[in-house]
């Protein structure tokens, strides 16, 4: 035996031959440290790795958990521990089998079905945790969410249609990504200068594009983007602002956008935000007649009208375009006030005499009298007529008052405003104190779709006639695009001074990505399946760009550098639906608000009534 092995380790110069038992004090200390670090690591892993609590209970507390189980369970008795163990093992086996079955079941489901199940489970938990009266922490009643059919679609069979639809989704992706990159959180994007743009229509409320785009993202199945938008809404959408907003714009874009996002996804945050904003809009109705102000300070609750609006009048298309959203707000909040406010508007209107059966655009909210006698189915008047028809449809055709008001108004429009040009183009003129102005706005082009949508319910055998009118308006609006250099429609076009469907005034030659013409093509396609509507829509896609242009007759575009939020909410959505099958957002289950936000039909048959407040 070498001498060195007999010597203590400390005295040995050659460590390789040292005995392991003969460590120096410092080395012992290091070893101890390593050992204790190892133990800490093991415990750390048990405590801090995901789901470590389960591991911990499985590894360490198994027997005590078993004891607890057997002690508190219905079978708890003092019978021998062997019997207990058998029962426990049987229970574990049963639980495992159940979990396996559930997992198998889940694997067979589509991702959206799984998502929906999770939402329903969550809601169950919320319901169970709610106290008496069935209200949640936000003081909202429990609503059993059931998604109406057709929230998402499927690929069209025809390859060309499929490609075109995919192209529109690409356009949406591009518009969204650019907004996300350069203007996230602002109201809109300036695509040329690559920065945010804020419109004073929304005061200092932010994120108009996000809220307006939510449902389009959803129906196009852009779920990653939808989730990012939802996250922004949860964390940043704030209505506690000291700012004056347009009641109409905030209602159609924000309340409408939030309601649709709720009905499509079932996410409670959207219901909560929609109701919160709706409540903030209620002070606008504090006028002697209950006809709301156009502008409202959300903090002070003080309202007023546009200074240019005929002696302080409220505007037909503004106060008349709250009905759909407010009916749903009552439904989702359990607060009847929203519905009462909009039903009162109808009462006021029904008490008034109408010149030639027409509704003037201006109404004084103090006196309850008409202002200037200007009638238009375009700007200032348009969506009032749309909401009469859609209120009837959204009520599952029970709102007879809305129905009558719509068809009576349409008759007066046909008699007094609708004309045919010498070149055979049907148009809807404007009426000023009894005189016709032979001008049709781009906004008026939505009327083709509206008339087609209402044709089926038209009284006295007028269905065919109204479908023809709708088709003629679609053709006129297509001509207004076809007769320009950029193949995009001007803001307004005229039928006088020797022109037809052409803008003659410089300030009417611009195009701001408006959706109305595409909207009409979409309705006409659904009702006729005439391929020309898809062709016309495709022509527009090829001419379209990310922002508006100042003159559609100038061959070189002069950009306006604004990507309007309604481009994502409406123009791209209607284009996508134009190239989708009819069971995507089917008309017997959904009605579009004037910003193209789909709201479900409130079914009269209780068994099929989705989203009913309990
Ligand atoms: C949208 O905000 C709505 O469609 C509104 O009813 C009219 N104008 C724009 C789009 O052009």
Coordinates of C-alpha atoms and ligand atoms in Angstrom, one line a residue:
X1 CA 0.0 0.0 0.0
X2 CA 1.5 3.3 -1.0
X3 CA 2.3 5.5 1.9
X4 CA 0.3 8.4 0.6
X5 CA -3.0 6.5 1.0
X6 CA -2.3 6.3 4.6
X7 CA -1.8 10.0 5.0
X8 CA -4.6 12.3 5.7
X9 CA -6.1 14.0 2.6
X10 CA -4.9 17.4 3.7
X11 CA -1.4 16.2 3.7
X12 CA -1.6 14.5 0.3
X13 CA -0.2 16.4 -2.6
X14 CA -1.7 13.9 -5.1
X15 CA -5.5 14.3 -4.9
X16 CA -6.3 11.5 -7.3
X17 CA -5.1 9.0 -4.7
X18 CA -6.8 10.6 -1.8
X19 CA -9.4 8.8 0.3
X20 CA -13.0 10.2 -0.1
X21 CA -13.4 10.2 3.6
X22 CA -10.5 12.4 4.2
X23 CA -12.0 15.8 2.9
X24 CA -10.7 19.2 4.0
X25 CA -13.2 21.4 6.0
X26 CA -13.7 23.8 3.1
X27 CA -14.4 21.0 0.7
X28 CA -16.8 19.5 3.1
X29 CA -18.5 22.8 3.2
X30 CA -18.7 23.0 -0.6
X31 CA -20.1 19.5 -0.8
X32 CA -22.7 20.5 1.8
X33 CA -23.6 23.6 -0.2
X34 CA -24.0 21.6 -3.4
X35 CA -26.1 19.0 -1.6
X36 CA -28.4 21.6 -0.1
X37 CA -28.7 23.4 -3.5
X38 CA -29.8 20.1 -5.0
X39 CA -32.5 19.6 -2.3
X40 CA -33.7 23.2 -2.8
X41 CA -33.9 22.6 -6.6
X42 CA -36.0 19.5 -6.1
X43 CA -38.4 21.2 -3.8
X44 CA -38.4 24.3 -6.0
X45 CA -39.4 22.1 -9.0
X46 CA -42.2 20.6 -7.0
X47 CA -43.5 23.9 -5.8
X48 CA -42.9 26.2 -8.7
X49 CA -43.2 24.2 -11.9
X50 CA -46.6 24.5 -13.6
X51 CA -49.2 22.3 -12.0
X52 CA -46.7 21.4 -9.3
X53 CA -49.4 21.5 -6.7
X54 CA -51.0 18.5 -8.3
X55 CA -47.6 16.7 -8.3
X56 CA -47.0 17.6 -4.7
X57 CA -50.3 16.3 -3.6
X58 CA -49.8 13.2 -5.7
X59 CA -46.4 12.5 -4.4
X60 CA -46.5 13.7 -0.8
X61 CA -50.1 14.0 0.2
X62 CA -51.6 11.1 -1.5
X63 CA -52.4 9.1 1.5
X64 CA -53.6 12.0 3.6
X65 CA -55.8 13.1 0.7
X66 CA -57.2 9.6 0.5
X67 CA -57.8 9.8 4.2
X68 CA -59.7 13.0 3.9
X69 CA -61.6 11.7 1.0
X70 CA -62.7 8.6 2.8
X71 CA -63.4 10.5 6.0
X72 CA -65.8 13.0 4.5
X73 CA -67.3 10.9 1.7
X74 CA -70.6 9.2 2.0
X75 CA -68.8 5.8 2.5
X76 CA -66.7 7.0 5.4
X77 CA -66.7 4.4 8.1
X78 CA -64.2 2.8 10.3
X79 CA -64.0 -0.2 8.2
X80 CA -60.5 -1.5 7.6
X81 CA -57.9 0.5 5.6
X82 CA -57.7 -2.3 3.0
X83 CA -61.4 -1.7 2.1
X84 CA -60.7 2.0 2.0
X85 CA -57.8 1.5 -0.4
X86 CA -60.0 -0.6 -2.8
X87 CA -62.7 2.1 -2.8
X88 CA -60.1 4.8 -3.4
X89 CA -58.5 2.9 -6.2
X90 CA -61.9 2.2 -7.8
X91 CA -62.7 5.9 -7.6
X92 CA -59.4 6.9 -9.1
X93 CA -59.9 4.5 -12.0
X94 CA -63.4 5.8 -12.5
X95 CA -62.2 9.4 -12.5
X96 CA -59.5 8.6 -15.0
X97 CA -61.9 6.8 -17.3
X98 CA -64.2 9.8 -17.1
X99 CA -61.4 12.2 -17.9
X100 CA -60.3 10.1 -20.8
X101 CA -63.8 10.0 -22.2
X102 CA -64.1 13.8 -21.9
X103 CA -60.7 14.3 -23.6
X104 CA -61.7 12.0 -26.4
X105 CA -65.0 13.9 -26.8
X106 CA -63.1 17.2 -26.8
X107 CA -60.6 16.0 -29.4
X108 CA -63.5 15.4 -31.8
X109 CA -64.7 19.0 -31.5
X110 CA -63.7 22.0 -33.7
X111 CA -61.6 24.7 -32.0
X112 CA -64.5 27.1 -32.1
X113 CA -66.8 24.5 -30.4
X114 CA -64.1 24.0 -27.7
X115 CA -63.8 27.7 -27.2
X116 CA -67.6 28.0 -26.9
X117 CA -67.7 25.1 -24.3
X118 CA -65.1 27.0 -22.2
X119 CA -67.1 30.1 -22.3
X120 CA -70.3 28.3 -21.3
X121 CA -68.4 26.6 -18.4
X122 CA -67.0 30.0 -17.3
X123 CA -70.5 31.5 -17.4
X124 CA -71.8 28.6 -15.3
X125 CA -69.2 29.4 -12.7
X126 CA -70.1 33.1 -12.8
X127 CA -73.8 32.2 -12.4
X128 CA -73.1 29.9 -9.5
X129 CA -71.0 32.6 -7.8
X130 CA -73.7 35.2 -8.2
X131 CA -75.8 36.2 -5.3
X132 CA -79.5 36.6 -5.1
X133 CA -81.2 38.6 -7.9
X134 CA -78.9 36.9 -10.5
X135 CA -76.7 40.0 -11.0
X136 CA -73.0 39.8 -11.5
X137 CA -70.3 42.1 -10.1
X138 CA -71.1 44.7 -12.8
X139 CA -74.7 44.7 -11.8
X140 CA -75.7 43.0 -15.0
X141 CA -78.3 40.2 -15.0
X142 CA -77.3 36.7 -16.0
X143 CA -77.7 36.2 -19.7
X144 CA -77.5 32.7 -21.1
X145 CA -75.3 33.1 -24.1
X146 CA -76.1 31.1 -27.2
X147 CA -74.4 31.9 -30.4
X148 CA -76.8 32.5 -33.3
X149 CA -76.1 30.4 -36.4
X150 CA -73.6 31.4 -39.1
X151 CA -71.1 33.4 -37.1
X152 CA -68.4 32.0 -39.2
X153 CA -68.7 30.5 -42.7
X154 CA -66.9 28.0 -44.9
X155 CA -64.8 28.1 -48.0
X156 CA -66.9 28.6 -51.2
X157 CA -66.8 25.6 -53.5
X158 CA -66.1 27.6 -56.6
X159 CA -62.3 28.2 -56.9
X160 CA -62.6 31.7 -58.3
X161 CA -65.0 32.8 -55.6
X162 CA -62.7 31.2 -53.0
X163 CA -59.7 33.1 -54.3
X164 CA -61.5 36.4 -54.4
X165 CA -62.7 35.9 -50.9
X166 CA -59.2 35.0 -49.8
X167 CA -58.0 38.2 -51.4
X168 CA -60.4 40.3 -49.4
X169 CA -59.3 38.6 -46.2
X170 CA -55.7 39.6 -47.3
X171 CA -56.9 43.2 -47.7
X172 CA -58.3 43.1 -44.2
X173 CA -55.1 41.7 -42.8
X174 CA -53.1 44.4 -44.5
X175 CA -55.4 47.2 -43.2
X176 CA -55.3 45.7 -39.7
X177 CA -51.6 45.1 -39.6
X178 CA -50.8 48.6 -40.8
X179 CA -53.1 50.1 -38.2
X180 CA -51.6 47.8 -35.6
X181 CA -48.1 48.8 -36.6
X182 CA -48.5 52.6 -37.0
X183 CA -51.6 53.7 -35.1
X184 CA -52.5 51.1 -32.5
X185 CA -54.9 52.7 -30.0
X186 CA -55.6 55.7 -32.1
X187 CA -59.0 56.1 -33.7
X188 CA -57.8 55.6 -37.3
X189 CA -54.7 55.2 -39.4
X190 CA -53.1 57.6 -41.8
X191 CA -51.6 55.0 -44.2
X192 CA -49.5 57.4 -46.2
X193 CA -47.9 59.3 -43.4
X194 CA -47.9 56.1 -41.2
X195 CA -49.4 57.6 -38.0
X196 CA -52.6 57.8 -36.0
X197 CA -55.5 59.9 -36.9
X198 CA -58.1 61.2 -34.5
X199 CA -61.6 62.3 -35.4
X200 CA -63.4 64.7 -33.1
X201 CA -66.6 62.7 -33.7
X202 CA -65.4 60.4 -30.8
X203 CA -64.1 63.1 -28.4
X204 CA -61.2 61.6 -26.6
X205 CA -62.5 58.0 -26.8
X206 CA -59.8 56.0 -28.4
X207 CA -59.6 52.8 -30.6
X208 CA -62.5 53.4 -33.1
X209 CA -60.8 51.1 -35.6
X210 CA -60.3 48.3 -33.0
X211 CA -63.9 48.3 -31.9
X212 CA -65.2 48.8 -35.5
X213 CA -63.1 45.9 -36.8
X214 CA -63.8 43.3 -34.0
X215 CA -66.6 41.5 -35.8
X216 CA -65.0 41.6 -39.2
X217 CA -61.9 39.9 -37.6
X218 CA -64.2 37.3 -36.1
X219 CA -66.2 36.5 -39.1
X220 CA -63.0 36.2 -41.2
X221 CA -61.7 33.9 -38.5
X222 CA -58.7 36.1 -37.7
X223 CA -58.7 35.0 -34.1
X224 CA -55.2 36.0 -33.2
X225 CA -56.1 39.5 -34.2
X226 CA -59.5 39.3 -32.6
X227 CA -57.8 38.3 -29.3
X228 CA -55.4 41.2 -29.4
X229 CA -58.3 43.6 -30.1
X230 CA -60.2 42.0 -27.2
X231 CA -57.2 42.5 -24.9
X232 CA -57.0 46.1 -25.9
X233 CA -60.7 46.6 -25.2
X234 CA -60.3 45.0 -21.8
X235 CA -57.3 47.1 -20.7
X236 CA -57.7 50.4 -22.6
X237 CA -61.2 51.2 -23.8
X238 CA -62.2 54.0 -21.5
X239 CA -65.4 56.0 -21.6
X240 CA -64.7 58.0 -18.5
X241 CA -63.6 61.0 -20.6
X242 CA -64.4 64.6 -20.3
X243 CA -65.2 65.1 -23.9
X244 CA -68.0 65.8 -26.3
X245 CA -68.9 63.0 -28.7
X246 CA -71.3 62.5 -31.5
X247 CA -74.1 60.3 -30.0
X248 CA -74.8 58.8 -33.4
X249 CA -71.3 57.9 -34.4
X250 CA -70.4 56.5 -30.9
X251 CA -73.6 54.5 -31.0
X252 CA -73.2 52.9 -34.4
X253 CA -69.5 52.3 -34.2
X254 CA -68.7 51.6 -30.5
X255 CA -72.0 50.4 -29.1
X256 CA -72.8 48.5 -32.3
X257 CA -69.3 47.1 -32.6
X258 CA -69.2 45.9 -28.9
X259 CA -72.7 44.4 -29.2
X260 CA -71.7 42.4 -32.3
X261 CA -68.5 41.3 -30.8
X262 CA -70.5 40.0 -27.8
X263 CA -73.0 38.2 -29.8
X264 CA -70.4 36.6 -32.0
X265 CA -67.9 35.6 -29.3
X266 CA -69.9 35.4 -26.1
X267 CA -67.2 37.4 -24.3
X268 CA -68.7 39.2 -21.3
X269 CA -66.3 42.1 -21.6
X270 CA -68.1 43.3 -24.7
X271 CA -71.6 43.2 -23.1
X272 CA -70.2 45.1 -20.0
X273 CA -68.6 47.8 -22.1
X274 CA -71.6 48.2 -24.4
X275 CA -73.9 48.7 -21.5
X276 CA -71.5 51.0 -19.8
X277 CA -71.3 53.2 -22.9
X278 CA -75.0 53.0 -23.4
X279 CA -75.6 54.3 -19.9
X280 CA -73.3 57.2 -20.6
X281 CA -75.3 58.1 -23.7
X282 CA -78.6 58.3 -21.8
X283 CA -78.3 62.0 -20.7
X284 CA -78.5 62.9 -24.4
X285 CA -82.3 62.3 -24.2
X286 CA -82.8 64.9 -21.5
X287 CA -84.6 67.3 -23.8
X288 CA -88.2 68.6 -23.5
X289 CA -89.4 66.1 -26.2
X290 CA -87.0 63.3 -25.5
X291 CA -85.5 63.7 -29.0
X292 CA -81.8 63.4 -28.2
X293 CA -79.0 65.9 -28.7
X294 CA -76.5 65.3 -31.5
X295 CA -73.5 66.0 -29.2
X296 CA -73.0 65.0 -25.6
X297 CA -70.3 65.6 -23.1
X298 CA -69.8 62.2 -21.5
X299 CA -68.6 63.5 -18.2
X300 CA -71.0 66.4 -17.6
X301 CA -73.9 64.8 -19.4
X302 CA -74.6 68.2 -21.2
X303 CA -75.8 68.0 -24.7
X304 CA -76.3 70.3 -27.6
X305 CA -76.9 70.2 -31.3
X306 CA -74.6 70.9 -34.3
X307 CA -74.5 74.7 -34.7
X308 CA -75.2 74.5 -38.4
X309 CA -78.3 72.3 -38.1
X310 CA -81.4 74.4 -38.9
X311 CA -81.9 76.5 -35.8
X312 CA -80.6 74.0 -33.2
X313 CA -82.4 71.0 -34.7
X314 CA -81.5 67.3 -34.1
X315 CA -81.0 65.3 -37.2
X316 CA -83.2 62.5 -38.5
X317 CA -80.4 60.1 -39.4
X318 CA -78.8 60.6 -36.0
X319 CA -81.7 60.3 -33.5
X320 CA -83.3 57.8 -35.8
X321 CA -80.3 55.5 -35.8
X322 CA -80.3 54.3 -32.2
X323 CA -83.2 51.9 -32.2
X324 CA -81.4 48.6 -33.0
X325 CA -78.6 49.0 -30.5
X326 CA -80.8 50.4 -27.7
X327 CA -83.3 47.5 -28.0
X328 CA -80.4 45.1 -27.5
X329 CA -79.0 47.2 -24.7
X330 CA -82.3 46.8 -22.8
X331 CA -82.2 43.1 -23.5
X332 CA -78.6 42.6 -22.3
X333 CA -78.8 44.9 -19.3
X334 CA -82.3 44.2 -18.1
X335 CA -82.8 48.0 -18.1
X336 CA -86.0 49.0 -20.0
X337 CA -84.9 52.6 -20.2
X338 CA -82.9 52.1 -23.4
X339 CA -85.9 50.7 -25.3
X340 CA -88.3 53.3 -23.8
X341 CA -86.0 56.2 -25.0
X342 CA -86.1 55.0 -28.6
X343 CA -89.8 54.0 -28.6
X344 CA -90.5 57.6 -27.5
X345 CA -88.7 59.0 -30.6
X346 CA -91.3 57.1 -32.7
X347 CA -94.1 58.5 -30.6
X348 CA -92.9 62.1 -31.2
X349 CA -92.6 61.4 -35.0
X350 CA -96.0 59.8 -35.2
X351 CA -97.7 62.9 -33.7
X352 CA -96.2 65.2 -36.4
X353 CA -97.7 66.0 -39.8
X354 CA -95.4 65.0 -42.6
X355 CA -95.1 67.1 -45.7
X356 CA -96.3 64.7 -48.5
X357 CA -95.7 61.8 -46.1
X358 CA -92.0 62.7 -46.0
X359 CA -89.7 63.1 -43.0
X360 CA -87.7 66.3 -42.9
X361 CA -84.1 65.9 -41.8
X362 CA -84.3 68.5 -39.0
X363 CA -86.4 68.4 -35.9
X364 CA -86.2 70.8 -33.0
X365 CA -85.8 68.8 -29.7
X366 CA -87.2 71.7 -27.6
X367 CA -90.3 72.5 -29.6
X368 CA -90.9 69.2 -31.2
X369 CA -91.4 70.9 -34.6
X370 CA -89.7 70.2 -37.9
X371 CA -86.9 72.6 -38.9
X372 CA -86.0 73.3 -42.5
X373 CA -87.9 71.0 -44.9
X374 CA -85.0 69.2 -46.4
X375 CA -85.6 65.5 -47.2
X376 CA -82.9 63.1 -48.2
X377 CA -82.4 59.4 -48.4
X378 CA -78.6 60.1 -48.3
X379 CA -76.7 62.1 -45.6
X380 CA -78.9 63.4 -42.8
X381 CA -81.8 61.1 -43.5
X382 CA -80.5 57.7 -44.7
X383 CA -80.2 55.3 -41.8
X384 CA -83.5 56.4 -40.2
X385 CA -85.4 54.6 -43.0
X386 CA -83.0 51.6 -42.7
X387 CA -83.7 51.3 -38.9
X388 CA -87.4 51.3 -39.4
X389 CA -87.2 48.3 -41.6
X390 CA -84.5 46.6 -39.6
X391 CA -86.4 47.1 -36.3
X392 CA -89.2 45.1 -37.8
X393 CA -86.9 42.4 -39.0
X394 CA -84.9 42.3 -35.8
X395 CA -88.1 41.8 -33.8
X396 CA -88.8 38.7 -35.9
X397 CA -91.4 40.7 -37.7
X398 CA -93.4 41.6 -34.6
X399 CA -92.7 45.3 -34.6
X400 CA -95.8 46.3 -36.7
X401 CA -95.3 50.0 -36.0
X402 CA -91.8 50.0 -37.4
X403 CA -93.0 48.0 -40.5
X404 CA -95.8 50.5 -41.2
X405 CA -93.6 53.5 -40.8
X406 CA -91.0 52.0 -43.2
X407 CA -93.4 51.0 -46.0
X408 CA -95.3 54.3 -45.8
X409 CA -92.1 56.3 -45.9
X410 CA -90.8 54.3 -48.8
X411 CA -94.0 55.0 -50.7
X412 CA -93.6 58.7 -50.1
X413 CA -90.0 58.5 -51.3
X414 CA -91.0 56.7 -54.5
X415 CA -93.7 59.2 -55.2
X416 CA -91.7 62.4 -54.5
X417 CA -88.0 61.6 -54.8
X418 CA -87.4 58.7 -57.1
X419 CA -86.9 59.6 -60.7
X420 CA -85.6 58.2 -64.0
X421 CA -83.1 60.0 -66.1
X422 CA -83.5 60.4 -69.8
X423 CA -80.7 57.9 -70.2
X424 CA -82.8 55.4 -68.2
X425 CA -81.0 55.6 -64.8
X426 CA -83.2 55.5 -61.7
X427 CA -82.1 57.8 -58.9
X428 CA -83.3 59.2 -55.6
X429 CA -83.2 63.0 -55.6
X430 CA -83.3 65.3 -52.6
X431 CA -86.2 67.5 -51.7
X432 CA -85.9 71.1 -50.5
X433 CA -89.2 72.7 -49.5
X434 CA -91.0 71.1 -52.3
X435 CA -88.3 71.5 -55.0
X436 CA -86.2 68.6 -56.2
X437 CA -82.4 68.7 -56.4
X438 CA -81.4 66.1 -58.9
X439 CA -78.4 64.9 -57.0
X440 CA -77.8 61.5 -55.4
X441 CA -75.2 61.0 -52.7
X442 CA -72.9 58.0 -52.5
X443 CA -74.5 57.5 -49.1
X444 CA -77.9 57.1 -50.8
X445 CA -76.6 54.1 -52.7
X446 CA -77.3 51.9 -49.6
X447 CA -81.0 52.2 -50.5
X448 CA -80.7 49.5 -53.2
X449 CA -79.8 47.0 -50.5
X450 CA -82.4 48.3 -48.1
X451 CA -85.2 48.1 -50.7
X452 CA -84.2 44.6 -51.7
X453 CA -84.1 43.5 -48.0
X454 CA -87.6 44.9 -47.5
X455 CA -89.1 43.7 -50.8
X456 CA -90.3 40.4 -49.5
X457 CA -92.5 42.0 -46.9
X458 CA -93.8 44.8 -49.1
X459 CA -97.6 45.3 -48.9
X460 CA -99.9 44.8 -51.8
X461 CA -98.0 42.6 -54.2
X462 CA -95.1 45.1 -54.5
X463 CA -92.3 42.6 -53.9
X464 CA -91.4 42.3 -57.6
X465 CA -91.7 46.1 -58.1
X466 CA -89.4 46.8 -55.2
X467 CA -86.8 44.2 -56.3
X468 CA -86.7 46.0 -59.7
X469 CA -86.3 49.4 -58.0
X470 CA -83.4 47.9 -55.9
X471 CA -81.8 46.5 -59.0
X472 CA -82.1 49.8 -60.9
X473 CA -80.5 51.7 -58.0
X474 CA -77.7 49.2 -57.9
X475 CA -77.1 49.8 -61.6
X476 CA -77.1 53.6 -61.2
X477 CA -74.6 53.4 -58.4
X478 CA -72.4 51.1 -60.5
X479 CA -72.6 53.6 -63.3
X480 CA -71.4 56.4 -60.9
X481 CA -68.2 54.3 -60.4
X482 CA -67.9 53.2 -64.1
X483 CA -68.0 56.8 -65.3
X484 CA -64.9 57.9 -63.4
X485 CA -61.2 57.6 -64.2
X486 CA -60.3 55.6 -61.0
X487 CA -63.5 53.5 -61.2
X488 CA -64.4 54.6 -57.7
X489 CA -67.6 56.5 -57.0
X490 CA -67.8 60.2 -56.2
X491 CA -69.3 61.5 -52.9
X492 CA -72.3 62.8 -54.9
X493 CA -73.4 62.7 -58.5
X494 CA -75.9 64.6 -60.5
X495 CA -78.6 64.3 -63.1
X496 CA -78.8 67.8 -64.4
X497 CA -77.0 70.2 -66.7
X498 CA -76.6 67.5 -69.3
X499 CA -74.8 64.9 -67.1
X500 CA -76.0 61.6 -65.6
X501 CA -74.4 59.9 -62.6
X502 CA -71.4 62.2 -62.7
X503 CA -70.1 64.7 -60.0
X504 CA -69.9 68.2 -61.3
X505 CA -68.8 70.1 -58.2
X506 CA -65.2 69.8 -57.2
X507 CA -66.2 69.2 -53.5
X508 CA -68.3 66.2 -54.5
X509 CA -65.6 64.3 -56.4
X510 CA -63.9 62.6 -53.5
X511 CA -64.1 59.0 -52.4
X512 CA -63.4 58.0 -48.8
X513 CA -63.7 54.1 -48.9
X514 CA -67.4 54.3 -48.3
X515 CA -69.3 50.9 -48.3
X516 CA -72.8 51.8 -49.5
X517 CA -72.4 50.6 -53.1
X518 CA -70.8 47.3 -52.1
X519 CA -73.5 46.9 -49.4
X520 CA -76.1 47.1 -52.1
X521 CA -74.2 44.6 -54.3
X522 CA -74.1 42.2 -51.3
X523 CA -77.8 42.3 -50.7
X524 CA -78.6 42.0 -54.4
X525 CA -76.3 39.0 -54.7
X526 CA -78.0 37.3 -51.8
X527 CA -81.5 37.9 -53.2
X528 CA -80.9 37.2 -56.9
X529 CA -77.6 35.3 -57.3
X530 CA -77.0 37.3 -60.4
X531 CA -73.3 37.0 -61.0
X532 CA -73.0 40.6 -62.2
X533 CA -73.1 41.8 -58.6
X534 CA -70.0 39.7 -57.7
X535 CA -68.3 41.1 -60.9
X536 CA -69.1 44.7 -59.9
X537 CA -67.8 44.1 -56.4
X538 CA -64.6 42.6 -57.8
X539 CA -64.2 45.7 -60.1
X540 CA -64.3 47.8 -56.9
X541 CA -61.8 45.6 -55.2
X542 CA -59.3 46.1 -58.0
X543 CA -59.7 49.9 -57.9
X544 CA -59.7 50.2 -54.1
X545 CA -56.8 51.4 -52.0
X546 CA -56.0 51.8 -48.4
X547 CA -57.2 55.4 -48.1
X548 CA -59.5 57.7 -49.9
X549 CA -58.8 59.9 -53.0
X550 CA -59.7 63.6 -53.5
X551 CA -60.8 63.3 -57.1
X552 CA -62.1 60.1 -58.7
X553 CA -62.0 61.8 -62.1
X554 CA -58.2 62.5 -62.0
X555 CA -56.3 59.6 -63.4
X556 CA -53.5 60.0 -60.9
X557 CA -54.8 59.5 -57.3
X558 CA -54.4 62.3 -54.8
X559 CA -54.5 60.5 -51.5
X560 CA -56.5 61.7 -48.5
X561 CA -54.3 59.7 -46.1
X562 CA -57.2 58.4 -43.9
X563 CA -58.1 54.7 -43.5
X564 CA -61.6 55.2 -42.2
X565 CA -62.7 52.8 -39.5
X566 CA -65.8 51.9 -41.6
X567 CA -63.5 50.5 -44.3
X568 CA -62.7 47.6 -41.9
X569 CA -66.2 47.5 -40.3
X570 CA -68.3 47.7 -43.5
X571 CA -66.5 47.9 -46.9
X572 CA -64.3 44.8 -46.3
X573 CA -67.0 42.9 -44.4
X574 CA -69.7 43.4 -47.2
X575 CA -67.1 42.4 -49.8
X576 CA -66.2 39.3 -47.9
X577 CA -69.9 38.4 -47.5
X578 CA -70.4 39.1 -51.2
X579 CA -68.0 36.2 -51.9
X580 CA -69.3 34.0 -49.1
X581 CA -72.2 31.5 -49.1
X582 CA -75.6 32.7 -47.9
X583 CA -75.4 30.7 -44.7
X584 CA -72.7 33.0 -43.4
X585 CA -74.5 35.5 -41.2
X586 CA -77.9 34.5 -42.7
X587 CA -80.5 37.2 -42.9
X588 CA -83.1 35.2 -40.9
X589 CA -80.9 35.3 -37.9
X590 CA -78.9 38.5 -38.2
X591 CA -79.6 42.1 -39.0
X592 CA -76.8 44.5 -39.8
X593 CA -76.7 47.9 -38.0
X594 CA -75.8 50.9 -40.2
X595 CA -72.1 50.3 -39.5
X596 CA -72.5 46.7 -40.7
X597 CA -72.3 45.3 -37.2
X598 CA -74.5 42.1 -37.1
X599 CA -77.1 41.9 -34.4
X600 CA -79.2 38.8 -33.8
X601 CA -82.9 38.7 -34.6
X602 CA -84.8 38.5 -31.3
X603 CA -86.8 35.4 -32.0
X604 CA -90.4 35.4 -30.9
X605 CA -90.4 31.7 -30.4
X606 CA -89.1 31.5 -26.8
X607 CA -87.4 28.1 -27.3
X608 CA -85.2 29.6 -30.0
X609 CA -84.6 32.9 -28.2
X610 CA -80.9 33.5 -27.9
X611 CA -79.4 35.9 -25.5
X612 CA -82.5 36.4 -23.5
X613 CA -82.2 38.2 -20.1
X614 CA -83.5 35.8 -17.5
Ligands
LIG1 C1 -71.0 54.8 -41.9 O1 -70.4 55.2 -40.7 C2 -72.4 54.3 -41.7 O2 -72.7 53.5 -42.8 C3 -73.3 55.5 -41.7 O3 -74.7 55.1 -41.6 C4 -73.1 56.4 -42.9 N1 -71.8 56.6 -43.2 C5 -70.7 55.8 -42.9 C6 -70.1 55.1 -44.1 O4 -70.2 55.8 -45.3

